[in-house]
JSON list of C-alpha atoms in Angstrom, two decimals:
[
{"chain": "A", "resi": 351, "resn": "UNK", "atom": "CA", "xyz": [-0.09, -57.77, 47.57]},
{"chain": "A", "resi": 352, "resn": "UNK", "atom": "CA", "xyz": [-0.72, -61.70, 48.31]},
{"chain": "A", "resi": 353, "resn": "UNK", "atom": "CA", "xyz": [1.97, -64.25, 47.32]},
{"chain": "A", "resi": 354, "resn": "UNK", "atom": "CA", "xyz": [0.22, -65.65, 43.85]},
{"chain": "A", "resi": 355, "resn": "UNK", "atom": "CA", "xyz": [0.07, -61.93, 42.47]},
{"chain": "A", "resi": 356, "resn": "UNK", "atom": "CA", "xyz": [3.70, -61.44, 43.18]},
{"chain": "A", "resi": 357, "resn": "UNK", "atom": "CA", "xyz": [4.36, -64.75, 41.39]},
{"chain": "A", "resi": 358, "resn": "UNK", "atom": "CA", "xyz": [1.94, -64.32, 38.70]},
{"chain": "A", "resi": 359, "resn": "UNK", "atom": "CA", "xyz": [3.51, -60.50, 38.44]},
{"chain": "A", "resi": 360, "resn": "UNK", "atom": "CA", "xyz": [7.17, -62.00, 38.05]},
{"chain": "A", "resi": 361, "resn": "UNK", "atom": "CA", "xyz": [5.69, -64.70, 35.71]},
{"chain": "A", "resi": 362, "resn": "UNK", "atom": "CA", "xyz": [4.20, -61.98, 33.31]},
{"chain": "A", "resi": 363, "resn": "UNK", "atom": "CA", "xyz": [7.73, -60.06, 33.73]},
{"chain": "A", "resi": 364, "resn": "UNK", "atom": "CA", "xyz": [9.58, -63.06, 32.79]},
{"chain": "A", "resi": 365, "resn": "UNK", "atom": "CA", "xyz": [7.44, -63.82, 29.99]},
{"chain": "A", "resi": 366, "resn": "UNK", "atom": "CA", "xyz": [7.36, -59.91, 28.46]},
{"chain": "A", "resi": 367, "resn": "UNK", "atom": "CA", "xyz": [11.12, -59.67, 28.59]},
{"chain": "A", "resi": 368, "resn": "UNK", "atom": "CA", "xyz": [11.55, -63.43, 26.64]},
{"chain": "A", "resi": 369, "resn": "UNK", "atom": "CA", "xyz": [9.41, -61.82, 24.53]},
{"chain": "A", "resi": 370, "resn": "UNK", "atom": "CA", "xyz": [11.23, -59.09, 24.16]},
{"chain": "A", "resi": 371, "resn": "UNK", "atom": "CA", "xyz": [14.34, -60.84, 23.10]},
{"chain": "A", "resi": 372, "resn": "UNK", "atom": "CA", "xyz": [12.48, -63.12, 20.61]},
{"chain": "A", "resi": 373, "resn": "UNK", "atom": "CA", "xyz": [11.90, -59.92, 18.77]},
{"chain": "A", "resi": 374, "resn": "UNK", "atom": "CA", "xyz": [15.12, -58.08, 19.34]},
{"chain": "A", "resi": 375, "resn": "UNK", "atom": "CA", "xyz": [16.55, -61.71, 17.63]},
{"chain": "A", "resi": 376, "resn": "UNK", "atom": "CA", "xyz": [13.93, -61.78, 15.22]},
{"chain": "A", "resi": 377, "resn": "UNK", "atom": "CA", "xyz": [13.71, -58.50, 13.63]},
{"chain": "A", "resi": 378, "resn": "UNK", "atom": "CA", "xyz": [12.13, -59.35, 10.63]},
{"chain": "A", "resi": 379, "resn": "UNK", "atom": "CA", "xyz": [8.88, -61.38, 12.45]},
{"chain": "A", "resi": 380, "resn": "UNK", "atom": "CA", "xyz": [8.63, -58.11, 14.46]},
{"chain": "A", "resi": 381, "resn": "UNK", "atom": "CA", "xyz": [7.86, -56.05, 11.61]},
{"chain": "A", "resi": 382, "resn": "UNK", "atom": "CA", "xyz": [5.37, -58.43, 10.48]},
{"chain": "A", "resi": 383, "resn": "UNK", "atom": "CA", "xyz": [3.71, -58.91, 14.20]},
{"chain": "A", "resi": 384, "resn": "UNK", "atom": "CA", "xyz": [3.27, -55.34, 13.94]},
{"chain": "A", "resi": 385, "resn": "UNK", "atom": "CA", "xyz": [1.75, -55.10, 10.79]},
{"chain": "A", "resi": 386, "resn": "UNK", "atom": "CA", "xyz": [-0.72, -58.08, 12.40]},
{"chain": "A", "resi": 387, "resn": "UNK", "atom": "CA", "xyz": [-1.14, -55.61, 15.75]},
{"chain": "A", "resi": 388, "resn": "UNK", "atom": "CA", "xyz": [-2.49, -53.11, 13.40]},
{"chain": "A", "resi": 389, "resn": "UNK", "atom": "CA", "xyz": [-4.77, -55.52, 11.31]},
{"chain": "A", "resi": 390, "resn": "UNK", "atom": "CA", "xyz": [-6.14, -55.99, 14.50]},
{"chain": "A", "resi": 391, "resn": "UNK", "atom": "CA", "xyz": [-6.54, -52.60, 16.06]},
{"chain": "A", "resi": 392, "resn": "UNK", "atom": "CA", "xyz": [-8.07, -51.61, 12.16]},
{"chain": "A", "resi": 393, "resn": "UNK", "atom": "CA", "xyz": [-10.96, -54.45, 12.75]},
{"chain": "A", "resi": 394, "resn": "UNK", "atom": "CA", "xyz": [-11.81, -53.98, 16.52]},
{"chain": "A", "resi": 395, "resn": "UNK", "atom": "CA", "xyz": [-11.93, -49.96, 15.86]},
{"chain": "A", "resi": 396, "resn": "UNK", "atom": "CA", "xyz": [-14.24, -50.58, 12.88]},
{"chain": "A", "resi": 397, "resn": "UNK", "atom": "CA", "xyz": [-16.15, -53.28, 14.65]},
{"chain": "A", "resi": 398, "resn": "UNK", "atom": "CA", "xyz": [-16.80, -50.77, 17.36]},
{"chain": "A", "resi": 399, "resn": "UNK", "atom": "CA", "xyz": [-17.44, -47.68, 15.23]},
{"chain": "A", "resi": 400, "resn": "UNK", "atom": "CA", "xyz": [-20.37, -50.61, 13.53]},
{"chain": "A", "resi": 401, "resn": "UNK", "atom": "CA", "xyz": [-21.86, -51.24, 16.75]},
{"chain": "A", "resi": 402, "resn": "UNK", "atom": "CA", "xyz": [-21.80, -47.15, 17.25]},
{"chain": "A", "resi": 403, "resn": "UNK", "atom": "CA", "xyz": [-23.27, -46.65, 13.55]},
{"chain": "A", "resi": 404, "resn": "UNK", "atom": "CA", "xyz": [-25.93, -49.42, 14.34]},
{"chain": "A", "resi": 405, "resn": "UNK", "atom": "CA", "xyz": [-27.45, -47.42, 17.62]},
{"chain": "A", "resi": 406, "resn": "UNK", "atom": "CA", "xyz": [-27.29, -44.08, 16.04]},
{"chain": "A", "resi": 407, "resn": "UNK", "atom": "CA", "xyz": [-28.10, -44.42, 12.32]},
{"chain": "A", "resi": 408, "resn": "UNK", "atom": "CA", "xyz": [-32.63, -44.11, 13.22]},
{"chain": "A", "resi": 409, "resn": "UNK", "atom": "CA", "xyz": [-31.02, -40.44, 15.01]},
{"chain": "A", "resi": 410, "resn": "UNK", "atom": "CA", "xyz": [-28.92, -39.63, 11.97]},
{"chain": "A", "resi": 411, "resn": "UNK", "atom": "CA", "xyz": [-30.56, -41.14, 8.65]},
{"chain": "A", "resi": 412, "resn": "UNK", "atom": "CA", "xyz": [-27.38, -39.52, 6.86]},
{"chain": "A", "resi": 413, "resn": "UNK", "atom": "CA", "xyz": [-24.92, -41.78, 8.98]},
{"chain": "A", "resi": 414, "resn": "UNK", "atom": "CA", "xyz": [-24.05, -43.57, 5.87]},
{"chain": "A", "resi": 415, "resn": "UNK", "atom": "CA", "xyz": [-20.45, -42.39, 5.62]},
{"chain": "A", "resi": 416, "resn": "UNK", "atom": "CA", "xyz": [-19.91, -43.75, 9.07]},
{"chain": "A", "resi": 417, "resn": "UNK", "atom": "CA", "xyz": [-20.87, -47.18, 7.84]},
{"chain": "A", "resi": 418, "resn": "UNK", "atom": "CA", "xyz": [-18.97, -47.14, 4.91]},
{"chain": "A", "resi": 419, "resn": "UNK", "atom": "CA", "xyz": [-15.93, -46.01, 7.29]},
{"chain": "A", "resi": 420, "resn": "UNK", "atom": "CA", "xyz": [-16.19, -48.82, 9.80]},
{"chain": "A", "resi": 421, "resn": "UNK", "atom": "CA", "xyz": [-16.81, -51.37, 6.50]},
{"chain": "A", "resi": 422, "resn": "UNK", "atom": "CA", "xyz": [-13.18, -50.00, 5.35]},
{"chain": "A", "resi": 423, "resn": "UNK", "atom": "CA", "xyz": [-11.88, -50.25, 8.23]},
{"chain": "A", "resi": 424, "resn": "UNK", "atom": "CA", "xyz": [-12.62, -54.06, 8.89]},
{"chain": "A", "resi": 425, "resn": "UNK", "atom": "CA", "xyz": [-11.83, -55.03, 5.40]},
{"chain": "A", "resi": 426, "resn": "UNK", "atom": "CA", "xyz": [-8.38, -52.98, 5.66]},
{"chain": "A", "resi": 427, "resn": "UNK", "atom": "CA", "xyz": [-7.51, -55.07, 9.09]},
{"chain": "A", "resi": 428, "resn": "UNK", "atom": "CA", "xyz": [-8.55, -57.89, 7.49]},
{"chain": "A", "resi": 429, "resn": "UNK", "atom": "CA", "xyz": [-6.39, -57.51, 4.53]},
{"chain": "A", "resi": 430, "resn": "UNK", "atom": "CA", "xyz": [-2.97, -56.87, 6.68]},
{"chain": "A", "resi": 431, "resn": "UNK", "atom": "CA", "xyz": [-3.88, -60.06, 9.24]},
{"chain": "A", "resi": 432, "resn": "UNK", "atom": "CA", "xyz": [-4.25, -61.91, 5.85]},
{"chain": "A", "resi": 433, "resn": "UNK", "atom": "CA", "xyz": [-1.17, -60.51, 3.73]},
{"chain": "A", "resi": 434, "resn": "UNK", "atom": "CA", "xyz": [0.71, -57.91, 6.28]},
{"chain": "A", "resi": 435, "resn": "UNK", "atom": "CA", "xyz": [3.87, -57.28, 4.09]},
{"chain": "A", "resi": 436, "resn": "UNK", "atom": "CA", "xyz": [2.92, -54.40, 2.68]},
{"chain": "A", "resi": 437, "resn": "UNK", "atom": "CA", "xyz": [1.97, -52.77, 5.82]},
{"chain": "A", "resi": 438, "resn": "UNK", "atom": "CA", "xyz": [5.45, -54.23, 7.08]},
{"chain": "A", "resi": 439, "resn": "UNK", "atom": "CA", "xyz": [7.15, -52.78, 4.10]},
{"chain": "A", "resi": 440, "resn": "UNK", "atom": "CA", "xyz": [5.83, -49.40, 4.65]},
{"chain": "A", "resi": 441, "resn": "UNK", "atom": "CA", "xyz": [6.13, -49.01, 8.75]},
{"chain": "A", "resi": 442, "resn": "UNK", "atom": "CA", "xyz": [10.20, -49.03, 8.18]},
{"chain": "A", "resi": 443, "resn": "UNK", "atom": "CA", "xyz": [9.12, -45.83, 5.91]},
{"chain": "A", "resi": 444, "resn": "UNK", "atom": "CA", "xyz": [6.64, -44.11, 8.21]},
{"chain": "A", "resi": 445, "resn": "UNK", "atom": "CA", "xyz": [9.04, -44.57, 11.09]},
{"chain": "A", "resi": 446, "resn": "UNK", "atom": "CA", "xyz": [12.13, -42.48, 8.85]},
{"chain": "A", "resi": 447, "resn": "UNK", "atom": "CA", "xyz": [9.76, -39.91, 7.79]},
{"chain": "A", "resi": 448, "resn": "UNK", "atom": "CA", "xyz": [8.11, -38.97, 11.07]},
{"chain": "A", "resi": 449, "resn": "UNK", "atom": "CA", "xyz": [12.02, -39.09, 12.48]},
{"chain": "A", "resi": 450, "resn": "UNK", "atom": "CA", "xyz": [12.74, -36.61, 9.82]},
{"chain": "A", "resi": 451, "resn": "UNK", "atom": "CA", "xyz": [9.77, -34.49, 10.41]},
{"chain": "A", "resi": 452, "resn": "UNK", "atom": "CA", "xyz": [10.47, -34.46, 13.78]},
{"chain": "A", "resi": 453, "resn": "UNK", "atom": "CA", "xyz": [14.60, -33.46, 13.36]},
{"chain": "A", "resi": 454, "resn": "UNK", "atom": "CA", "xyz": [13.40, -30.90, 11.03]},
{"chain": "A", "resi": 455, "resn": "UNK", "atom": "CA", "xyz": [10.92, -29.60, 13.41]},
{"chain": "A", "resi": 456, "resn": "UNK", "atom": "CA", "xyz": [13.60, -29.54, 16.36]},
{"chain": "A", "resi": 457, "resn": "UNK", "atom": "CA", "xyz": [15.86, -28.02, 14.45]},
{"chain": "A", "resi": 458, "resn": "UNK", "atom": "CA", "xyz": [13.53, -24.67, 13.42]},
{"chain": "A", "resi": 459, "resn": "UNK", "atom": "CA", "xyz": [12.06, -24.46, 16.92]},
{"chain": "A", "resi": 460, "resn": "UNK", "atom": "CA", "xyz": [15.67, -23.95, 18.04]},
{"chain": "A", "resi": 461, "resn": "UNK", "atom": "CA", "xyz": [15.49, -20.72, 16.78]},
{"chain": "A", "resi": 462, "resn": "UNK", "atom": "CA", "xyz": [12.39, -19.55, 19.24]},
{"chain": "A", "resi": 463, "resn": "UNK", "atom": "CA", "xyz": [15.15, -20.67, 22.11]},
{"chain": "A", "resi": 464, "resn": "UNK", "atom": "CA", "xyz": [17.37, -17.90, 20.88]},
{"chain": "A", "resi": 465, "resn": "UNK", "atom": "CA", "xyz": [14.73, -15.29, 20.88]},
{"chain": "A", "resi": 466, "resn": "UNK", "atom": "CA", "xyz": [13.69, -16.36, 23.98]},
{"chain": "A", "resi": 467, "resn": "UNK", "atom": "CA", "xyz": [17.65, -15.99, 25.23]},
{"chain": "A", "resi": 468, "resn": "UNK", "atom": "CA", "xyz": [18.54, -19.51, 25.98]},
{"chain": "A", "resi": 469, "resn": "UNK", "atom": "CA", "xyz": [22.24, -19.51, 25.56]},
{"chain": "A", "resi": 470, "resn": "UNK", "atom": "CA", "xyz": [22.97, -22.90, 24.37]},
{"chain": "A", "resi": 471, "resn": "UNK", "atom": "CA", "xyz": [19.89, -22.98, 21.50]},
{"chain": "A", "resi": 472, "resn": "UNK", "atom": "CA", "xyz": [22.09, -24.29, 19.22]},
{"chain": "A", "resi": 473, "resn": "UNK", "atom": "CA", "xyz": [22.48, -27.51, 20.77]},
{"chain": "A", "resi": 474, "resn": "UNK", "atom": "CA", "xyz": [18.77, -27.87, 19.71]},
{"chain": "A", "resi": 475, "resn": "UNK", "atom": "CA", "xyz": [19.38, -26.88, 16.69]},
{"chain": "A", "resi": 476, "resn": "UNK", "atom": "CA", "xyz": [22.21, -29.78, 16.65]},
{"chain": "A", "resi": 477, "resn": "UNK", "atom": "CA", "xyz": [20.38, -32.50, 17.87]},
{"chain": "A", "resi": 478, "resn": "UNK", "atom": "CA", "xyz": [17.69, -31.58, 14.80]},
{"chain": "A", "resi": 479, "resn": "UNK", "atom": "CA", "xyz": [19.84, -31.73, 12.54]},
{"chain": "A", "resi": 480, "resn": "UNK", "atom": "CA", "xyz": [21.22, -35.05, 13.36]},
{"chain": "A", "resi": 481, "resn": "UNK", "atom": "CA", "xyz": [17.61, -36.42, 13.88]},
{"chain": "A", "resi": 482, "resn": "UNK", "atom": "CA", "xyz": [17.16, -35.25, 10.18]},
{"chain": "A", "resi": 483, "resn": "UNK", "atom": "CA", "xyz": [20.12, -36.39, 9.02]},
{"chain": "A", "resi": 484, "resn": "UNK", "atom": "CA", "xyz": [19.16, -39.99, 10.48]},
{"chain": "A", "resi": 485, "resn": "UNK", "atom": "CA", "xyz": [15.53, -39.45, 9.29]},
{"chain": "A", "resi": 486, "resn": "UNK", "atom": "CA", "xyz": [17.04, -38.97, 5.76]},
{"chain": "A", "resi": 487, "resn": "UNK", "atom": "CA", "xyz": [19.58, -42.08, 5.70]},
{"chain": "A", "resi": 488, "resn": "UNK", "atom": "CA", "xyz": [16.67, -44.24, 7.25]},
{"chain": "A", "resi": 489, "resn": "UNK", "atom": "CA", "xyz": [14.79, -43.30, 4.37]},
{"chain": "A", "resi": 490, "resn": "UNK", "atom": "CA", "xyz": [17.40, -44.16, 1.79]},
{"chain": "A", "resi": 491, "resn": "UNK", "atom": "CA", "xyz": [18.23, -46.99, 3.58]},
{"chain": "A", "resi": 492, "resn": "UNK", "atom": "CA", "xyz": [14.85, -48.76, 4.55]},
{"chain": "A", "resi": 493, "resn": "UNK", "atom": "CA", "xyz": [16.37, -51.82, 5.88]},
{"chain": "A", "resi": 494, "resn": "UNK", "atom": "CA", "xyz": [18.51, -50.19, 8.42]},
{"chain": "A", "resi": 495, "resn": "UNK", "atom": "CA", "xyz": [15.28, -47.90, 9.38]},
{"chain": "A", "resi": 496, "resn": "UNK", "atom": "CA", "xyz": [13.27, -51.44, 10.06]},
{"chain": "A", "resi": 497, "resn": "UNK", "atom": "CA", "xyz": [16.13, -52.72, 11.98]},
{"chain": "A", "resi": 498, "resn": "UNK", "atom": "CA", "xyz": [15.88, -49.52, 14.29]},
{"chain": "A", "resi": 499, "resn": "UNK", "atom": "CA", "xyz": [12.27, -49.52, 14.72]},
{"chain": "A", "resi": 500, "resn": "UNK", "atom": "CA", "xyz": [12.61, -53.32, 15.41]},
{"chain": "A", "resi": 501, "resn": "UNK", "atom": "CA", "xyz": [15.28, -52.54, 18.04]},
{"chain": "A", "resi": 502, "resn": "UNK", "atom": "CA", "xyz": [12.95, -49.87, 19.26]},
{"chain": "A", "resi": 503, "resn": "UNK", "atom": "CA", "xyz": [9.99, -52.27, 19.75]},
{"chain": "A", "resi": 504, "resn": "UNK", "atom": "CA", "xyz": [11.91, -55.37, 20.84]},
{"chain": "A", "resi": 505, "resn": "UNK", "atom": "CA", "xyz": [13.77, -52.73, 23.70]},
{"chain": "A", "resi": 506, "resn": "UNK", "atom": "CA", "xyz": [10.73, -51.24, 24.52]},
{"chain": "A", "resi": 507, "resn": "UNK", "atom": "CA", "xyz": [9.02, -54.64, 25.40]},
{"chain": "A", "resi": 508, "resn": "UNK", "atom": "CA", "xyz": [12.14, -55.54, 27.57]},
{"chain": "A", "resi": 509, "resn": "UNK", "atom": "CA", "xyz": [12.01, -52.63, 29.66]},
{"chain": "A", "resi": 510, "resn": "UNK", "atom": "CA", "xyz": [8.12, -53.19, 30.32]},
{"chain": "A", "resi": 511, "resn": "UNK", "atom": "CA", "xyz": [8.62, -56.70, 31.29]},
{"chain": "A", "resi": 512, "resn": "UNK", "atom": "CA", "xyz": [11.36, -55.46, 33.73]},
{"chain": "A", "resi": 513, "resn": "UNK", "atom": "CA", "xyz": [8.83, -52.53, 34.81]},
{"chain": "A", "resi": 514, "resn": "UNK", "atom": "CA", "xyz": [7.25, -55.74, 36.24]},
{"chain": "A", "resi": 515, "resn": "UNK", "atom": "CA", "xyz": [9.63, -57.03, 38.28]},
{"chain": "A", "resi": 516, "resn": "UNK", "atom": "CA", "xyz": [10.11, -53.36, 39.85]},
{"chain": "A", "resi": 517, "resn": "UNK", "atom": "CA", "xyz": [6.65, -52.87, 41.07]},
{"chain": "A", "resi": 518, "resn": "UNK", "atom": "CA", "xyz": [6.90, -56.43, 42.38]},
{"chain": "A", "resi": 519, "resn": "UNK", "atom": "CA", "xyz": [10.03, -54.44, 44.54]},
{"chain": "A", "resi": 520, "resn": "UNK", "atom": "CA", "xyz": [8.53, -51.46, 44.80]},
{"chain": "A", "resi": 521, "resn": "UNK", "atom": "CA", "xyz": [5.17, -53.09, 46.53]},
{"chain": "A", "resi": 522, "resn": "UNK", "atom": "CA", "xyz": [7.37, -55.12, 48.96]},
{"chain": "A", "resi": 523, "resn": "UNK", "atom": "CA", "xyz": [8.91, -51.67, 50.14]},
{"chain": "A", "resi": 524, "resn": "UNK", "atom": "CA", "xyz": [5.90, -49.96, 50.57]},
{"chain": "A", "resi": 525, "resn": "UNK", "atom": "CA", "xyz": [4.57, -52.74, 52.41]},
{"chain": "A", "resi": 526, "resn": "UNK", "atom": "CA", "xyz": [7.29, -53.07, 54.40]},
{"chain": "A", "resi": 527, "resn": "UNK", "atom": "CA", "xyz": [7.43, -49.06, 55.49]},
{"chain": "A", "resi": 528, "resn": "UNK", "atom": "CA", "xyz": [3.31, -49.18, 56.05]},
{"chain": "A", "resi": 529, "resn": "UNK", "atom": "CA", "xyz": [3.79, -52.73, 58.64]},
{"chain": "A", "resi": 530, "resn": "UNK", "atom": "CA", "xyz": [6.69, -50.48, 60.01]},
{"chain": "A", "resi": 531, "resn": "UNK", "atom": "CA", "xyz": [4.29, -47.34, 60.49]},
{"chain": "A", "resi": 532, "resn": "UNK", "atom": "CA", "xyz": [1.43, -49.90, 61.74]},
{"chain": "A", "resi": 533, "resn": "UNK", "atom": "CA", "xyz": [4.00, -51.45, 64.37]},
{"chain": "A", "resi": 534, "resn": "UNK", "atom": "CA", "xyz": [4.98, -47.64, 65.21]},
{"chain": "A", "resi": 535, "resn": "UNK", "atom": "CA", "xyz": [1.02, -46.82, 65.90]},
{"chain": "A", "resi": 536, "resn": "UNK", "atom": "CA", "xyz": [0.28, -49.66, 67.57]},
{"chain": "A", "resi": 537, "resn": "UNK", "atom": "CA", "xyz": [3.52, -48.94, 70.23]},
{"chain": "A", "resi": 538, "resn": "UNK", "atom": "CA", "xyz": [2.31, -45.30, 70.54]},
{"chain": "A", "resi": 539, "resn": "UNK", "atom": "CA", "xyz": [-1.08, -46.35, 70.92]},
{"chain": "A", "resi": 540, "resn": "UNK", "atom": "CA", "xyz": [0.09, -48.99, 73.76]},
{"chain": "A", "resi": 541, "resn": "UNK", "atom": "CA", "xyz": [1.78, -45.96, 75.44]},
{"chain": "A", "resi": 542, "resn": "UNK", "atom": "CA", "xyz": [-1.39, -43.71, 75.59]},
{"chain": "A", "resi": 543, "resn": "UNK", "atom": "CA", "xyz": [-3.57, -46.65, 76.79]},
{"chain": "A", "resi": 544, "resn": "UNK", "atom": "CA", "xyz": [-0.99, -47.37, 79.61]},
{"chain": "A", "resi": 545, "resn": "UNK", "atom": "CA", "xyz": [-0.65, -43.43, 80.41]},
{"chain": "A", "resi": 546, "resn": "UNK", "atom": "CA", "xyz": [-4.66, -43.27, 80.92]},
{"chain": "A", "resi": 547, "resn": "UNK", "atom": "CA", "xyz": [-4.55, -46.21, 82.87]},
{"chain": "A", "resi": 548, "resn": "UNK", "atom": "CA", "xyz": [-1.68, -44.64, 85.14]}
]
């Protein structure tokens, strides 16, 4: 890796993780950015599913519905780019429910660990229950479920700008070990030439 990746690479890690702590400080414009993030994802999957339609709709005259879907889906993105607090309202929600599904999920399938003989099942069936529990309390309490999935988000981001910074490391080490195996080669290779010549 030349020196202006490596610098652009740290750049990009500097950048993600100031990014990341704008959002962990700013919980409430996180919501909302992700609420734009899936305005977006809404029009660029219907634009895509149009230019799809628009190729296969002489093949299939009864495409129709596949229109109609990419139509929705543009108009939906469009509607959370331009207004996105109800979508920002609602992912606080989502995020509590699929916690609780999940806790409530754990906590059965611990069961199929004590058929199976696995002696300390109910630790699974422990950690469900606490999932659910916090699945439940982030569903009462919707503020304190955005202010998780915020932290979630805002952490996550973080850790990928730092994931920068350790393949800018981990690409100096494996350079360095392959010019060490190179400079190995080359003495071995000196050796041979020498012992032919002798």
């Amino acid at each position: 890796m030349n020196k202006s990746t490596k610098i652009l690479m740290i750049l990009a890690g500097v950048a993600t993780v100031a990014i990341g702590v704008f959002c962990l400080l700013n919980p409430v414009e996180t919501i909302l950015s992700m609420a734009w993030m899936v305005g977006f994802m809404l029009i660029i999957g219907g634009a895509m599913q149009m230019g799809a339609w628009s190729k296969i709709r002489r093949l299939l005259p009864q495409s129709g519905l596949m229109f109609l879907s990419a139509m929705l889906k543009i108009l939906l993105g469009a509607l959370f780019l331009v207004n996105p607090a109800p979508l920002a309202l609602g992912l606080p929600f989502i995020f509590a429910l699929w916690v609780l599904t999940e806790g409530v999920q754990i906590a059965v399938g611990s069961s199929d660990f004590k058929q199976a003989g696995f002696k300390h099942w109910y630790v699974i069936l422990i950690v469900g229950i606490i999932a659910s529990l916090f699945g439940c309390y982030g569903l009462y309490n919707i503020e304190a479920s955005a202010k998780v999935l915020s932290t979630l988000v805002s952490v996550g981001i973080i850790f990928s700008g730092i994931g920068y910074f350790v393949r800018v490391w981990a690409t100096k080490k494996a350079e360095d070990r392959l010019g060490k195996m190179k400079d190995k080669m080359d003495s071995i290779n000196a050796e041979y030439v020498e012992a032919e010549v002798v």
